[in-house]
Amino acid sequence: MSDPSTHAGERIFRLPDLGEGLQEAELLDWLVEVGARVHAGEPLARVETDKAQVDVASPWSGRVGRRLAEVGDRVRVGAPFVAFDEVEVADGTASTSTADEADFASERGADAGTVVGVLPGSLPLAAERADRGPSSGVGPGAASRPPSAASALRAVPAARARARELGVELASVRGTGPEGVITRADVERANGRVGLAGAGRIASVPVRPALPGAEPLRGVRLAMARRMARSGAEVVPASVLDEVDVEAWWREGVDVAARLVRAIGVACRAEPALNAWLDGAREARVLHECVDLGIAMETDEGLFAPVVRDIGRAPASRIRADIDRLARAARARTLEPDDLRGATITLSNFGTFGGRHATLVIVPPQVAIVGTGRIEPRVVAHDGRALVRATLPLSLGFDHRAVTGAEATRFLAALRADLARTD
């Protein structure tokens, strides 16, 4: 990575917030050369976030002095990204003054310039929700994003890499750098492998050999691994399973997805506790009036969960149009950040591939996920007779920290009742 420390006369552009509380992005390609003149809004680089490829636009018109990351780097939100050595001011003249120099002074130095600390944030789409309808917050700071232990740490990249090599948890390391930044030496000291200052080279550390043919996770698969790990560390999962007779309306060509979306909207109105976000750190939750449904979509690149907005009030025609648009964008990797953020509950229609029931993974801060299995004929009791009827298996995963068993079963009963309707 290029030296990110501020040089005299430069203005530093940092990687901006890319939506959904994402903390980093992988740099795929630079779209401008050093020395190029750019206009405000012109794309500087293409990056890949957890779920989408995004072009990062220039905030100013001016000349690119340095590119502060290399292709393949994972860049933290707020990290130095591009240094402009000339920026046009309002009257069209060039300025080489640096508005960021004072703000950036604490990040200068041999390694500290690449450090990015915790950035203030809020739960996704909080501002947008204020316009669409009220949400009820319970507890102090209910609209705040649950902080993760990892995001609260400040460490130079060399320290993070060394911690991975040694298997050292950064949370257990006391930083001795500026403002408590964790350095490589801090990690090695925590591992008990640093000798006296100036005593020579550090003893070699045996590292577990890589698996044959191993390659680093990237892009969507890396995002999935991290989200699943976060869920496993935070959520207290529980499940309720059922099935519903859909013989009255199911046939080849019926829009099953639209029926499922409608039923989830109905169930969320019947039991709002599952249409919520949980802030476990603050022991608070946010109940949402609008139901913004994340729909799991499998592509060649991996799993995406774009969001269909306000399903409880949307007509079926708009829901189908939104699903089609999002599916096309997911396959083409053209989903926008707004398409992927702010889901209040998720649907996994895994039955299109097979299977009856599943133990589903809840992605924080959501507290529930609905899964639907393969529709198939089964012998059921109907009007006092044993008949072969088309049945749809239902799985409901919920976070037991926020949802009671009674709330979960009421939700599932409402979901089942709507799916059993003939209309």
Coordinates of N, CA and C in Angstrom, one line a residue, residues 148-332:
S148 N -19.5 -3.8 17.1 CA -18.8 -5.1 17.2 C -17.5 -4.8 17.9
A149 N -17.0 -5.9 18.6 CA -15.7 -5.7 19.2 C -14.6 -5.5 18.2
A150 N -14.7 -6.1 17.1 CA -13.6 -6.0 16.1 C -13.6 -4.6 15.6
S151 N -14.7 -3.9 15.3 CA -14.7 -2.6 14.7 C -14.3 -1.6 15.7
A152 N -14.3 -1.9 17.0 CA -13.8 -0.9 18.0 C -12.3 -0.9 18.2
L153 N -11.6 -1.7 17.5 CA -10.2 -1.8 17.7 C -9.5 -0.9 16.7
R154 N -8.4 -0.3 17.1 CA -7.5 0.4 16.2 C -6.2 -0.3 16.1
A155 N -5.8 -0.7 14.9 CA -4.6 -1.4 14.8 C -4.0 -1.2 13.4
V156 N -2.7 -1.1 13.3 CA -2.1 -0.9 12.0 C -2.2 -2.2 11.2
P157 N -2.2 -2.1 9.9 CA -2.4 -3.4 9.1 C -1.3 -4.4 9.4
A158 N -0.1 -4.0 9.7 CA 0.9 -5.0 10.0 C 0.6 -5.8 11.3
A159 N 0.0 -5.1 12.2 CA -0.4 -5.7 13.5 C -1.6 -6.7 13.2
R160 N -2.5 -6.3 12.4 CA -3.6 -7.2 12.1 C -3.1 -8.5 11.4
A161 N -2.2 -8.3 10.4 CA -1.6 -9.5 9.7 C -0.9 -10.4 10.7
R162 N -0.1 -9.8 11.6 CA 0.7 -10.6 12.5 C -0.2 -11.3 13.5
A163 N -1.3 -10.6 13.9 CA -2.2 -11.3 14.8 C -2.9 -12.5 14.1
R164 N -3.2 -12.4 12.8 CA -3.7 -13.6 12.1 C -2.7 -14.7 12.1
E165 N -1.4 -14.3 11.8 CA -0.4 -15.4 11.8 C -0.2 -16.1 13.1
L166 N -0.2 -15.3 14.2 CA 0.0 -15.9 15.5 C -1.2 -16.4 16.2
G167 N -2.4 -16.2 15.6 CA -3.6 -16.6 16.3 C -3.9 -15.7 17.5
V168 N -3.5 -14.5 17.5 CA -3.7 -13.6 18.7 C -5.0 -12.8 18.5
E169 N -5.9 -12.8 19.5 CA -7.1 -12.0 19.4 C -6.7 -10.5 19.7
L170 N -7.0 -9.6 18.8 CA -6.6 -8.2 19.0 C -7.3 -7.6 20.2
A171 N -8.5 -8.2 20.5 CA -9.2 -7.6 21.7 C -8.4 -7.8 23.0
S172 N -7.5 -8.8 23.0 CA -6.7 -9.1 24.2 C -5.4 -8.3 24.2
V173 N -5.1 -7.5 23.2 CA -3.8 -6.7 23.1 C -4.0 -5.3 23.5
R174 N -3.1 -4.8 24.4 CA -3.1 -3.4 24.8 C -2.2 -2.6 23.8
G175 N -2.8 -1.7 23.1 CA -2.0 -0.9 22.2 C -1.2 0.2 22.9
T176 N 0.1 0.3 22.4 CA 1.0 1.3 22.9 C 1.3 2.5 21.9
G177 N 0.6 2.4 20.8 CA 0.9 3.4 19.8 C 0.0 4.7 20.1
P178 N 0.1 5.7 19.2 CA -0.7 6.9 19.5 C -2.1 6.6 19.6
E179 N -2.7 7.2 20.7 CA -4.1 7.1 21.0 C -4.5 5.6 21.2
G180 N -3.6 4.8 21.6 CA -3.9 3.4 21.9 C -3.9 2.5 20.7
V181 N -3.3 2.9 19.6 CA -3.2 2.1 18.4 C -2.4 0.9 18.7
I182 N -2.8 -0.3 18.2 CA -2.1 -1.5 18.4 C -1.1 -1.7 17.3
T183 N 0.2 -1.9 17.6 CA 1.3 -2.0 16.7 C 1.6 -3.5 16.6
R184 N 2.5 -3.8 15.6 CA 3.0 -5.2 15.4 C 3.7 -5.7 16.7
A185 N 4.5 -4.8 17.2 CA 5.2 -5.1 18.5 C 4.3 -5.5 19.6
D186 N 3.1 -4.7 19.7 CA 2.2 -5.0 20.7 C 1.6 -6.5 20.6
V187 N 1.3 -6.8 19.3 CA 0.8 -8.2 19.1 C 1.9 -9.2 19.5
E188 N 3.1 -9.0 19.1 CA 4.1 -10.0 19.4 C 4.4 -10.0 20.9
R189 N 4.3 -8.9 21.5 CA 4.5 -8.9 23.0 C 3.4 -9.7 23.6
A190 N 2.2 -9.5 23.2 CA 1.1 -10.3 23.7 C 1.2 -11.8 23.5
N191 N 1.9 -12.1 22.4 CA 2.2 -13.5 22.2 C 3.4 -14.1 22.9
G192 N 4.1 -13.2 23.6 CA 5.2 -13.6 24.4 C 6.4 -13.9 23.6
R193 N 6.6 -13.2 22.5 CA 7.7 -13.6 21.6 C 8.6 -12.4 21.3
V194 N 8.5 -11.3 22.0 CA 9.4 -10.2 21.8 C 10.5 -10.2 22.8
G195 N 11.7 -10.1 22.4 CA 12.9 -10.0 23.3 C 13.1 -8.6 23.8
L196 N 14.2 -8.4 24.4 CA 14.5 -7.0 24.9 C 14.7 -6.1 23.6
A197 N 14.4 -4.8 23.8 CA 14.6 -3.9 22.7 C 16.0 -4.0 22.2
G198 N 16.1 -4.1 20.9 CA 17.4 -4.1 20.3 C 18.2 -5.4 20.4
A199 N 17.5 -6.4 20.9 CA 18.1 -7.7 21.1 C 18.3 -8.5 19.9
G200 N 17.8 -8.0 18.8 CA 18.0 -8.8 17.5 C 16.7 -9.3 17.0
R201 N 16.7 -10.2 16.1 CA 15.5 -10.7 15.4 C 14.6 -11.4 16.3
I202 N 13.4 -11.3 16.0 CA 12.4 -12.1 16.8 C 12.4 -13.6 16.4
A203 N 12.3 -14.4 17.4 CA 12.3 -15.8 17.1 C 11.2 -16.2 16.1
S204 N 11.6 -17.1 15.2 CA 10.6 -17.5 14.2 C 9.4 -18.2 14.9
V205 N 8.3 -18.1 14.3 CA 7.0 -18.6 14.9 C 6.5 -19.7 14.0
P206 N 6.3 -20.9 14.5 CA 5.7 -21.9 13.7 C 4.3 -21.6 13.3
V207 N 4.0 -21.6 12.0 CA 2.7 -21.3 11.5 C 2.1 -22.5 10.9
R208 N 0.8 -22.7 11.2 CA 0.1 -23.9 10.7 C 0.1 -23.8 9.1
P209 N 0.6 -24.9 8.5 CA 0.7 -24.9 7.0 C -0.7 -24.7 6.4
A210 N -0.8 -24.0 5.3 CA -2.0 -23.8 4.6 C -2.5 -25.1 4.0
L211 N -3.8 -25.3 3.9 CA -4.3 -26.5 3.2 C -3.9 -26.5 1.8
P212 N -3.7 -27.7 1.2 CA -3.3 -27.7 -0.2 C -4.3 -27.1 -1.1
G213 N -3.9 -26.2 -1.9 CA -4.8 -25.5 -2.8 C -5.6 -24.4 -2.2
A214 N -5.3 -24.1 -1.0 CA -6.1 -23.0 -0.3 C -6.0 -21.7 -1.0
E215 N -7.0 -20.9 -1.1 CA -7.0 -19.6 -1.6 C -7.8 -18.7 -0.7
P216 N -7.5 -17.4 -0.6 CA -8.2 -16.5 0.3 C -9.6 -16.3 -0.2
L217 N -10.6 -16.2 0.8 CA -11.9 -15.9 0.4 C -12.0 -14.4 0.0
R218 N -12.8 -14.1 -1.0 CA -12.9 -12.8 -1.5 C -14.4 -12.4 -1.8
G219 N -14.6 -11.1 -1.8 CA -15.9 -10.7 -2.3 C -17.1 -11.2 -1.5
V220 N -18.0 -11.8 -2.2 CA -19.3 -12.3 -1.7 C -19.0 -13.4 -0.7
R221 N -18.1 -14.3 -1.0 CA -17.9 -15.4 -0.1 C -17.2 -15.0 1.2
L222 N -16.3 -14.0 1.1 CA -15.7 -13.5 2.3 C -16.8 -12.8 3.2
A223 N -17.7 -12.0 2.5 CA -18.8 -11.4 3.2 C -19.6 -12.4 3.9
M224 N -20.0 -13.5 3.2 CA -20.8 -14.5 3.9 C -20.1 -15.1 5.1
A225 N -18.8 -15.4 5.0 CA -18.1 -16.0 6.1 C -18.1 -15.1 7.3
R226 N -17.9 -13.8 7.0 CA -17.9 -12.8 8.2 C -19.3 -12.7 8.8
R227 N -20.3 -12.6 7.9 CA -21.7 -12.4 8.5 C -22.1 -13.7 9.3
M228 N -21.8 -14.8 8.8 CA -22.1 -16.0 9.5 C -21.4 -16.1 10.8
A229 N -20.1 -15.7 10.8 CA -19.3 -15.7 12.1 C -19.9 -14.8 13.1
R230 N -20.3 -13.6 12.6 CA -20.9 -12.6 13.5 C -22.2 -13.2 14.1
S231 N -23.0 -13.8 13.2 CA -24.3 -14.4 13.7 C -24.0 -15.5 14.8
G232 N -23.0 -16.3 14.5 CA -22.7 -17.4 15.5 C -22.2 -16.8 16.8
A233 N -21.5 -15.7 16.8 CA -21.0 -15.1 18.0 C -22.0 -14.3 18.8
E234 N -23.1 -13.8 18.1 CA -24.0 -12.9 18.8 C -25.4 -13.5 19.0
V235 N -25.9 -14.2 18.1 CA -27.3 -14.6 18.1 C -27.6 -15.8 19.0
V236 N -28.7 -15.9 19.7 CA -29.2 -17.1 20.4 C -30.3 -17.6 19.6
P237 N -30.0 -18.6 18.7 CA -31.0 -19.0 17.7 C -32.0 -20.0 18.2
A238 N -33.2 -20.0 17.7 CA -34.2 -21.0 18.0 C -35.0 -21.1 16.7
S239 N -35.7 -22.2 16.6 CA -36.5 -22.5 15.4 C -37.9 -23.1 15.7
V240 N -38.8 -22.8 14.8 CA -40.1 -23.4 14.9 C -40.4 -23.9 13.4
L241 N -40.9 -25.1 13.3 CA -41.2 -25.7 12.0 C -42.7 -26.0 11.9
D242 N -43.2 -25.9 10.6 CA -44.6 -26.3 10.4 C -44.7 -26.6 8.9
E243 N -45.9 -26.8 8.4 CA -46.2 -26.9 7.0 C -47.6 -26.5 6.8
V244 N -47.9 -26.1 5.5 CA -49.2 -25.6 5.2 C -49.7 -26.3 3.9
D245 N -51.0 -26.5 3.9 CA -51.7 -27.1 2.7 C -51.9 -26.0 1.7
V246 N -51.3 -26.1 0.5 CA -51.4 -25.1 -0.5 C -52.1 -25.6 -1.8
E247 N -52.8 -26.7 -1.6 CA -53.4 -27.4 -2.8 C -54.4 -26.4 -3.5
A248 N -55.1 -25.6 -2.7 CA -56.1 -24.7 -3.3 C -55.6 -23.7 -4.3
W249 N -54.3 -23.4 -4.2 CA -53.8 -22.4 -5.2 C -52.5 -22.8 -5.9
W250 N -51.9 -23.8 -5.4 CA -50.6 -24.1 -6.1 C -50.7 -24.9 -7.3
R251 N -50.1 -24.5 -8.4 CA -50.0 -25.2 -9.6 C -48.8 -24.7 -10.4
E252 N -48.3 -25.4 -11.4 CA -47.2 -24.9 -12.2 C -47.5 -23.5 -12.7
G253 N -46.5 -22.7 -12.6 CA -46.6 -21.3 -13.1 C -47.1 -20.3 -12.1
V254 N -47.6 -20.7 -11.0 CA -48.1 -19.8 -10.0 C -46.9 -19.0 -9.4
D255 N -47.1 -17.7 -9.1 CA -46.0 -16.9 -8.5 C -45.9 -17.2 -7.0
V256 N -45.2 -18.2 -6.7 CA -45.1 -18.6 -5.3 C -44.4 -17.5 -4.5
A257 N -43.3 -16.9 -5.0 CA -42.6 -15.9 -4.3 C -43.5 -14.7 -3.9
A258 N -44.4 -14.3 -4.8 CA -45.3 -13.2 -4.4 C -46.2 -13.6 -3.3
R259 N -46.7 -14.8 -3.3 CA -47.5 -15.3 -2.2 C -46.8 -15.3 -0.9
L260 N -45.5 -15.7 -0.9 CA -44.7 -15.8 0.3 C -44.5 -14.4 0.8
V261 N -44.2 -13.4 -0.1 CA -43.9 -12.1 0.4 C -45.2 -11.5 1.0
R262 N -46.3 -11.7 0.4 CA -47.6 -11.2 0.9 C -47.8 -11.7 2.3
A263 N -47.6 -13.0 2.5 CA -47.9 -13.7 3.7 C -46.9 -13.2 4.8
I264 N -45.7 -12.9 4.5 CA -44.8 -12.4 5.5 C -45.2 -11.0 6.0
G265 N -45.7 -10.2 5.0 CA -46.2 -8.9 5.4 C -47.4 -9.0 6.4
V266 N -48.3 -9.9 6.1 CA -49.4 -10.2 7.0 C -48.9 -10.7 8.4
A267 N -48.0 -11.6 8.4 CA -47.5 -12.1 9.7 C -46.8 -11.0 10.5
C268 N -46.1 -10.1 9.8 CA -45.4 -9.1 10.6 C -46.4 -8.1 11.2
R269 N -47.5 -7.9 10.5 CA -48.6 -7.1 11.1 C -49.2 -7.8 12.3
A270 N -49.3 -9.1 12.2 CA -49.9 -9.8 13.3 C -49.0 -9.9 14.5
E271 N -47.7 -10.0 14.3 CA -46.7 -10.1 15.4 C -45.5 -9.3 15.0
P272 N -45.5 -8.0 15.4 CA -44.5 -7.1 15.0 C -43.1 -7.4 15.7
A273 N -43.1 -8.2 16.7 CA -41.8 -8.5 17.4 C -40.8 -9.1 16.5
L274 N -41.2 -9.7 15.4 CA -40.2 -10.4 14.5 C -39.8 -9.4 13.4
N275 N -40.4 -8.3 13.2 CA -40.0 -7.3 12.2 C -39.2 -6.2 13.0
A276 N -38.0 -6.6 13.4 CA -37.3 -5.7 14.4 C -35.8 -5.9 14.2
W277 N -35.1 -5.0 14.8 CA -33.6 -5.1 14.9 C -33.3 -5.1 16.4
L278 N -32.2 -5.8 16.8 CA -31.8 -5.9 18.2 C -30.4 -5.3 18.3
D279 N -30.3 -4.4 19.2 CA -28.9 -3.9 19.6 C -28.6 -4.6 20.9
G280 N -27.8 -5.7 20.7 CA -27.5 -6.5 21.9 C -26.6 -5.8 22.9
A281 N -25.7 -5.0 22.4 CA -24.7 -4.3 23.3 C -25.5 -3.4 24.2
R282 N -26.5 -2.7 23.7 CA -27.2 -1.7 24.5 C -28.5 -2.3 25.1
E283 N -28.8 -3.6 24.8 CA -30.0 -4.3 25.3 C -31.2 -3.5 24.9
A284 N -31.3 -3.2 23.6 CA -32.4 -2.4 23.1 C -32.9 -3.0 21.8
R285 N -34.1 -2.7 21.4 CA -34.5 -3.2 20.1 C -35.3 -2.0 19.4
V286 N -35.5 -2.2 18.1 CA -36.2 -1.2 17.3 C -37.3 -2.1 16.6
L287 N -38.6 -1.7 16.8 CA -39.7 -2.3 16.1 C -40.0 -1.5 14.9
H288 N -40.1 -2.1 13.7 CA -40.3 -1.3 12.5 C -41.8 -1.4 12.0
E289 N -42.3 -0.3 11.6 CA -43.6 -0.3 11.0 C -43.6 -0.8 9.6
C290 N -42.6 -0.4 8.8 CA -42.4 -0.8 7.5 C -41.7 -2.2 7.5
V291 N -42.2 -3.1 6.6 CA -41.6 -4.4 6.5 C -40.7 -4.3 5.2
D292 N -39.4 -4.3 5.4 CA -38.4 -4.3 4.3 C -37.8 -5.7 4.3
L293 N -38.2 -6.5 3.3 CA -37.9 -7.9 3.2 C -36.6 -8.2 2.4
G294 N -35.6 -8.8 3.0 CA -34.4 -9.3 2.3 C -34.8 -10.6 1.7
I295 N -34.5 -10.8 0.4 CA -34.8 -12.1 -0.2 C -33.5 -12.7 -0.7
A296 N -33.2 -13.9 -0.1 CA -31.9 -14.6 -0.5 C -32.0 -15.0 -1.9
M297 N -30.9 -14.7 -2.7 CA -30.8 -15.0 -4.1 C -29.4 -15.6 -4.3
E298 N -29.4 -16.8 -4.9 CA -28.2 -17.5 -5.2 C -27.8 -17.2 -6.6
T299 N -26.5 -16.8 -6.8 CA -25.9 -16.5 -8.1 C -24.6 -17.3 -8.2
D300 N -24.0 -17.2 -9.4 CA -22.7 -17.9 -9.6 C -21.6 -17.3 -8.7
E301 N -21.8 -16.0 -8.3 CA -20.8 -15.4 -7.5 C -21.0 -15.7 -6.0
G302 N -22.2 -16.1 -5.6 CA -22.5 -16.4 -4.2 C -23.9 -15.9 -3.9
L303 N -24.1 -15.7 -2.6 CA -25.4 -15.4 -2.1 C -25.6 -13.9 -1.9
F304 N -26.7 -13.4 -2.4 CA -27.1 -12.0 -2.1 C -28.4 -12.0 -1.5
A305 N -28.7 -10.9 -0.8 CA -30.1 -10.7 -0.1 C -30.6 -9.3 -0.3
P306 N -30.9 -8.9 -1.6 CA -31.4 -7.6 -1.8 C -32.8 -7.4 -1.2
V307 N -33.2 -6.2 -1.0 CA -34.3 -5.8 -0.2 C -35.5 -5.3 -1.0
V308 N -36.7 -5.9 -0.8 CA -38.0 -5.4 -1.4 C -38.6 -4.6 -0.3
R309 N -38.9 -3.3 -0.6 CA -39.3 -2.3 0.4 C -40.8 -2.3 0.7
D310 N -41.1 -2.2 1.9 CA -42.5 -1.9 2.4 C -43.5 -2.9 1.8
I311 N -43.2 -4.2 2.0 CA -44.0 -5.2 1.4 C -45.5 -5.2 1.9
G312 N -45.7 -4.7 3.1 CA -47.0 -4.7 3.7 C -48.0 -3.8 3.0
R313 N -47.5 -2.8 2.3 CA -48.4 -1.9 1.7 C -48.2 -1.9 0.1
A314 N -47.4 -2.7 -0.4 CA -47.1 -2.7 -1.8 C -48.0 -3.6 -2.6
P315 N -48.5 -3.2 -3.7 CA -49.3 -4.2 -4.5 C -48.5 -5.3 -5.1
A316 N -49.2 -6.4 -5.4 CA -48.5 -7.6 -5.9 C -47.7 -7.3 -7.1
S317 N -48.2 -6.5 -8.0 CA -47.5 -6.2 -9.2 C -46.2 -5.5 -9.0
R318 N -46.1 -4.6 -8.0 CA -44.9 -3.9 -7.7 C -43.9 -4.8 -7.1
I319 N -44.4 -5.7 -6.2 CA -43.5 -6.7 -5.5 C -42.8 -7.6 -6.6
R320 N -43.6 -8.1 -7.5 CA -43.1 -8.9 -8.6 C -42.0 -8.2 -9.4
A321 N -42.4 -6.9 -9.8 CA -41.4 -6.1 -10.6 C -40.1 -5.9 -9.8
D322 N -40.2 -5.7 -8.5 CA -39.0 -5.4 -7.7 C -38.2 -6.7 -7.6
I323 N -38.8 -7.8 -7.4 CA -38.1 -9.1 -7.3 C -37.4 -9.4 -8.6
D324 N -38.0 -9.2 -9.7 CA -37.4 -9.4 -11.0 C -36.2 -8.5 -11.2
R325 N -36.4 -7.2 -10.9 CA -35.3 -6.2 -11.1 C -34.1 -6.6 -10.2
L326 N -34.4 -6.9 -9.0 CA -33.3 -7.3 -8.1 C -32.6 -8.5 -8.5
A327 N -33.3 -9.5 -9.0 CA -32.7 -10.8 -9.4 C -31.8 -10.5 -10.6
R328 N -32.3 -9.7 -11.5 CA -31.4 -9.4 -12.7 C -30.1 -8.7 -12.3
A329 N -30.3 -7.7 -11.4 CA -29.1 -7.0 -10.9 C -28.2 -7.9 -10.1
A330 N -28.7 -8.8 -9.3 CA -27.8 -9.7 -8.6 C -27.0 -10.6 -9.5
R331 N -27.6 -11.1 -10.6 CA -26.9 -11.9 -11.5 C -25.8 -11.1 -12.3
A332 N -26.2 -9.9 -12.5 CA -25.2 -9.0 -13.3 C -24.2 -8.3 -12.4

